[in-house]
Coordinates of C-alpha atoms and ligand atoms in Angstrom, one line a residue:
M1459 CA 85.9 173.0 -59.3
R1460 CA 89.3 172.6 -57.3
L1461 CA 90.9 176.0 -56.1
F1462 CA 93.4 176.8 -58.5
R1463 CA 97.4 177.8 -57.1
H1464 CA 99.5 177.3 -60.1
L1465 CA 101.5 180.3 -61.6
P1466 CA 100.6 182.0 -64.8
V1467 CA 101.3 180.6 -68.5
F1468 CA 98.7 178.1 -70.1
G1469 CA 100.2 177.5 -73.5
R1470 CA 100.4 179.1 -76.5
P1471 CA 98.7 182.4 -77.1
A1472 CA 96.1 183.3 -79.2
F1473 CA 97.1 187.0 -78.9
R1474 CA 99.8 189.0 -76.7
A1475 CA 98.3 192.4 -75.3
P1476 CA 99.5 194.8 -72.2
L1477 CA 97.2 192.5 -69.6
A1478 CA 98.0 192.9 -66.3
P1479 CA 95.5 190.8 -64.1
E1480 CA 96.4 190.0 -60.5
I1481 CA 96.1 186.4 -61.3
P1482 CA 95.6 184.3 -64.2
F1483 CA 92.0 183.6 -64.6
A1484 CA 89.6 182.1 -67.3
V1485 CA 86.2 184.0 -68.7
I1486 CA 83.6 181.5 -70.0
G1487 CA 81.3 183.4 -72.9
D1488 CA 77.5 183.3 -73.3
I1489 CA 76.2 179.8 -71.9
H1490 CA 72.4 180.3 -72.7
G1491 CA 71.1 176.5 -72.0
C1492 CA 73.8 174.7 -73.0
D1493 CA 74.5 173.1 -70.1
R1494 CA 76.6 170.1 -71.8
L1495 CA 78.6 172.4 -74.1
L1496 CA 79.2 173.9 -70.1
S1497 CA 80.2 170.9 -68.4
E1498 CA 82.8 170.0 -71.0
L1499 CA 84.3 173.5 -71.2
I1500 CA 84.6 173.2 -67.5
S1501 CA 86.0 169.5 -67.5
R1502 CA 88.6 170.9 -70.2
L1503 CA 89.5 173.8 -67.8
E1504 CA 90.0 171.6 -64.8
R1505 CA 92.2 169.2 -66.8
L1506 CA 94.9 172.3 -68.1
E1507 CA 98.3 171.3 -66.4
L1508 CA 98.3 174.9 -65.3
P1509 CA 94.4 176.0 -64.9
P1510 CA 93.1 179.5 -64.0
Q1511 CA 92.9 180.4 -60.8
H1512 CA 89.7 182.3 -60.9
V1513 CA 86.9 181.6 -63.1
V1514 CA 84.2 184.3 -64.3
C1515 CA 81.3 183.7 -66.3
V1516 CA 80.1 186.7 -68.4
G1517 CA 76.3 185.9 -68.1
D1518 CA 73.3 185.1 -70.1
Y1519 CA 73.2 181.5 -68.4
I1520 CA 69.3 181.2 -69.5
D1521 CA 67.0 181.1 -72.8
R1522 CA 67.3 179.8 -76.1
G1523 CA 68.9 176.6 -75.4
D1524 CA 67.0 173.9 -74.0
E1525 CA 69.1 173.1 -70.4
S1526 CA 68.4 176.4 -68.9
A1527 CA 67.5 174.9 -65.5
A1528 CA 70.8 172.3 -65.4
V1529 CA 73.1 175.4 -66.4
L1530 CA 72.1 177.4 -63.6
R1531 CA 71.8 174.9 -61.1
R1532 CA 75.3 174.0 -62.0
L1533 CA 76.5 177.5 -61.8
H1534 CA 75.0 177.8 -58.6
R1535 CA 76.9 174.4 -56.8
L1536 CA 80.2 175.7 -58.6
T1537 CA 79.8 179.2 -56.9
H1538 CA 79.8 177.6 -53.6
E1539 CA 83.6 176.6 -54.1
A1540 CA 86.2 179.0 -54.4
G1541 CA 87.6 180.9 -57.0
V1542 CA 84.5 181.2 -59.3
T1543 CA 82.2 184.4 -60.1
C1544 CA 79.2 184.5 -62.0
L1545 CA 77.9 187.7 -63.6
L1546 CA 74.5 188.8 -64.2
G1547 CA 73.6 189.0 -67.8
N1548 CA 70.3 191.0 -69.1
H1549 CA 69.1 187.5 -69.8
E1550 CA 68.9 186.6 -66.0
D1551 CA 68.0 190.0 -65.1
M1552 CA 64.7 189.4 -67.5
L1553 CA 64.2 186.6 -65.3
I1554 CA 64.3 188.3 -62.1
D1555 CA 62.0 191.0 -63.6
F1556 CA 59.5 188.4 -64.5
L1557 CA 59.5 186.8 -60.7
D1558 CA 58.8 190.7 -59.6
R1559 CA 56.2 191.6 -61.9
P1560 CA 55.0 188.6 -64.2
E1561 CA 52.4 190.5 -66.0
R1562 CA 54.6 193.6 -67.2
A1563 CA 57.7 191.4 -67.9
G1564 CA 56.9 187.9 -69.1
P1565 CA 55.7 188.9 -72.2
R1566 CA 59.1 190.6 -73.2
W1567 CA 60.9 187.8 -71.9
L1568 CA 59.3 185.6 -74.2
R1569 CA 60.3 187.5 -76.8
Y1570 CA 63.9 186.7 -76.0
G1571 CA 63.6 182.9 -75.2
G1572 CA 62.0 182.6 -72.0
L1573 CA 59.7 179.6 -73.0
Q1574 CA 62.6 177.7 -73.2
T1575 CA 63.9 178.6 -69.6
L1576 CA 60.2 177.9 -68.6
A1577 CA 60.0 174.2 -70.1
S1578 CA 63.4 173.8 -68.6
F1579 CA 61.9 174.3 -65.3
G1580 CA 58.6 171.6 -66.1
L1581 CA 56.5 174.5 -67.2
G1582 CA 54.3 174.8 -70.2
P1583 CA 53.7 177.6 -72.7
I1584 CA 52.0 180.6 -72.2
A1585 CA 50.6 183.2 -74.5
E1586 CA 52.1 186.8 -74.5
T1587 CA 48.6 188.0 -74.5
A1588 CA 47.7 185.4 -71.9
P1589 CA 45.4 187.3 -68.8
E1590 CA 47.4 188.9 -65.2
E1591 CA 46.5 185.9 -63.4
A1592 CA 48.0 183.4 -66.1
W1593 CA 51.2 185.3 -65.7
R1594 CA 50.9 185.2 -61.8
A1595 CA 50.4 181.7 -61.9
H1596 CA 53.5 180.8 -64.0
R1597 CA 55.6 182.9 -61.9
N1598 CA 54.5 181.0 -58.7
A1599 CA 55.0 177.7 -60.3
L1600 CA 58.6 179.1 -61.8
R1601 CA 59.8 179.9 -58.4
L1602 CA 58.5 177.0 -56.7
A1603 CA 60.5 175.1 -59.3
M1604 CA 63.7 177.0 -58.8
G1605 CA 63.9 177.4 -55.3
E1606 CA 64.9 180.0 -53.1
D1607 CA 68.2 179.2 -52.6
L1608 CA 68.8 179.4 -56.7
E1609 CA 66.6 182.9 -56.6
A1610 CA 68.6 184.5 -53.6
W1611 CA 71.8 183.5 -55.5
L1612 CA 70.2 185.0 -58.9
R1613 CA 69.6 188.1 -57.2
R1614 CA 72.8 188.3 -55.8
L1615 CA 75.2 188.0 -58.7
P1616 CA 77.4 190.8 -59.5
L1617 CA 77.3 193.2 -62.6
F1618 CA 81.3 193.4 -63.3
W1619 CA 84.5 191.6 -62.1
R1620 CA 87.9 193.2 -62.0
S1621 CA 91.6 192.2 -61.4
G1622 CA 94.2 194.3 -62.4
N1623 CA 93.8 196.6 -65.6
I1624 CA 91.0 194.1 -66.5
A1625 CA 87.2 194.5 -65.9
V1626 CA 84.7 191.6 -67.2
V1627 CA 81.4 193.1 -67.8
H1628 CA 78.2 191.5 -69.3
A1629 CA 77.7 193.1 -72.5
G1630 CA 79.7 196.4 -72.3
A1631 CA 80.4 199.9 -70.5
D1632 CA 80.2 203.5 -71.3
P1633 CA 83.9 204.4 -72.2
A1634 CA 83.7 207.7 -70.8
V1635 CA 82.4 206.6 -67.5
R1636 CA 84.9 205.0 -64.6
L1637 CA 83.7 201.0 -64.2
S1638 CA 82.3 201.7 -60.5
D1639 CA 80.1 204.5 -61.8
Q1640 CA 78.6 202.6 -64.9
S1641 CA 74.7 202.3 -65.1
R1642 CA 73.2 198.8 -65.0
R1643 CA 71.6 199.5 -68.6
S1644 CA 75.6 199.8 -69.8
L1645 CA 76.9 197.0 -68.3
L1646 CA 73.6 194.7 -68.8
W1647 CA 72.7 195.9 -72.4
G1648 CA 75.4 197.7 -73.8
H1649 CA 76.5 201.1 -74.4
P1650 CA 76.4 202.6 -78.2
E1651 CA 79.8 204.3 -77.6
F1652 CA 81.6 201.0 -76.2
S1653 CA 82.2 199.6 -79.7
R1654 CA 83.1 202.5 -81.5
T1655 CA 85.3 204.2 -78.9
A1656 CA 88.5 203.2 -77.1
R1657 CA 88.8 203.9 -73.1
Q1658 CA 91.5 206.6 -72.2
D1659 CA 91.9 204.9 -69.0
G1660 CA 93.9 202.2 -69.7
L1661 CA 91.4 200.0 -68.6
W1662 CA 90.6 196.5 -70.7
V1663 CA 87.2 195.0 -71.0
I1664 CA 86.3 191.6 -71.5
H1665 CA 82.6 190.8 -72.3
G1666 CA 79.9 188.7 -74.0
H1667 CA 76.5 189.7 -75.3
T1668 CA 77.5 190.3 -78.6
V1669 CA 78.4 186.8 -80.9
V1670 CA 82.0 187.3 -82.6
E1671 CA 83.0 184.6 -85.1
R1672 CA 86.7 184.8 -83.3
I1673 CA 88.2 186.2 -79.9
A1674 CA 90.5 188.8 -80.4
H1675 CA 91.2 192.4 -79.0
R1676 CA 90.3 195.7 -80.5
D1677 CA 91.2 199.0 -78.5
G1678 CA 91.2 197.6 -75.4
R1679 CA 87.7 195.3 -75.7
I1680 CA 87.7 191.6 -75.8
G1681 CA 84.2 190.1 -76.8
I1682 CA 84.2 186.4 -76.4
D1683 CA 80.8 185.0 -77.0
T1684 CA 81.0 182.3 -79.8
G1685 CA 76.9 182.0 -80.3
A1686 CA 77.2 178.4 -78.3
Y1687 CA 73.1 177.8 -78.7
A1688 CA 73.4 178.5 -82.4
T1689 CA 77.2 177.1 -83.4
G1690 CA 78.1 174.3 -80.2
R1691 CA 81.1 176.4 -79.6
L1692 CA 81.2 177.8 -76.6
S1693 CA 84.4 179.4 -74.9
A1694 CA 86.9 180.3 -72.5
A1695 CA 89.5 183.0 -72.8
L1696 CA 92.2 182.1 -70.6
V1697 CA 94.1 185.5 -69.4
S1698 CA 97.4 185.9 -68.0
T1699 CA 99.9 188.6 -68.0
W1700 CA 100.1 189.4 -71.6
D1701 CA 98.9 186.6 -73.0
V1702 CA 95.3 185.6 -74.0
E1703 CA 94.9 181.4 -74.8
V1704 CA 91.7 179.9 -75.8
I1705 CA 89.4 177.1 -75.6
S1706 CA 86.3 176.2 -77.1
T1707 CA 84.1 173.3 -77.1
Ligands
LIG490 MN1 73.4 189.1 -73.4

C-alpha cells in the first residue's frame, strides 16, 4: 500500500461525532479467513481520491473462513510498507498458544475454527481427543508451513493503536481503566462493562470481535465487525476529524 499524504475528508460521512484523530485513518474489521474480501477492500481504499494516511486491522485474521494462510501472508507483506498496523485478535492469540503448548491449547482452538486455519496451511484434520504426540506433530508441521518470519510477525502484533482521542482495540476495554493499563484479556476478549458503561475520559474506542449489522456509534464505541465470513461484507471505517465514512465489500 502506498504511503498516504493527503488531507482529510473522504466523502459523505456515515455519521459525525467529536472524533479528533492526529491523522485520517481507516480501520478494517474482522477478516476471518476471507482473503478475497480483504484484497477487494484494500483495492478500494487505495483507489479513493483521498486515501487514509494509516490503515489499522483489528485482528481475527484467521479461522472460520478457508483462506487464513493467504490473509496472514497478505497482511504480513502489507505491514512491511509504511502506514499499516495489524492488531492481535483473540484468534491469533489462540494460534500462538497452540504453537507454544499444542496439547493444551489445540482442542480449544479447534472449537473456534482452528481446523480451517490448519487446512489453509495444507494440514489435515485432527480430533480434539488426539494424543499429545499427534498434537505436537501437528504443531511442528504448522510451524514449518508458516515459516519463521510469519510466526515472529504474529508474536509481535500490538494489542492497541491510538491516534488523538481514539483507541483501536480488538474486542473492548474496561471503561474504568486507562488504555495503557488494560488487561490483555479485556482487549482480546472484551470486558463485561464495555458495552454497558460509557467511558468518562473522552476516549473513543473502535473495535471488532462482536458482529454488528450496521456501523454506528454509541456512548463512544464504534463496532466495525460486519461478520465477513458469514455475510460476505468486510468493512472499513474511514475516520477523520468529526467524520466516519464506511466502505464495505
Ligand atoms: Mn475476536
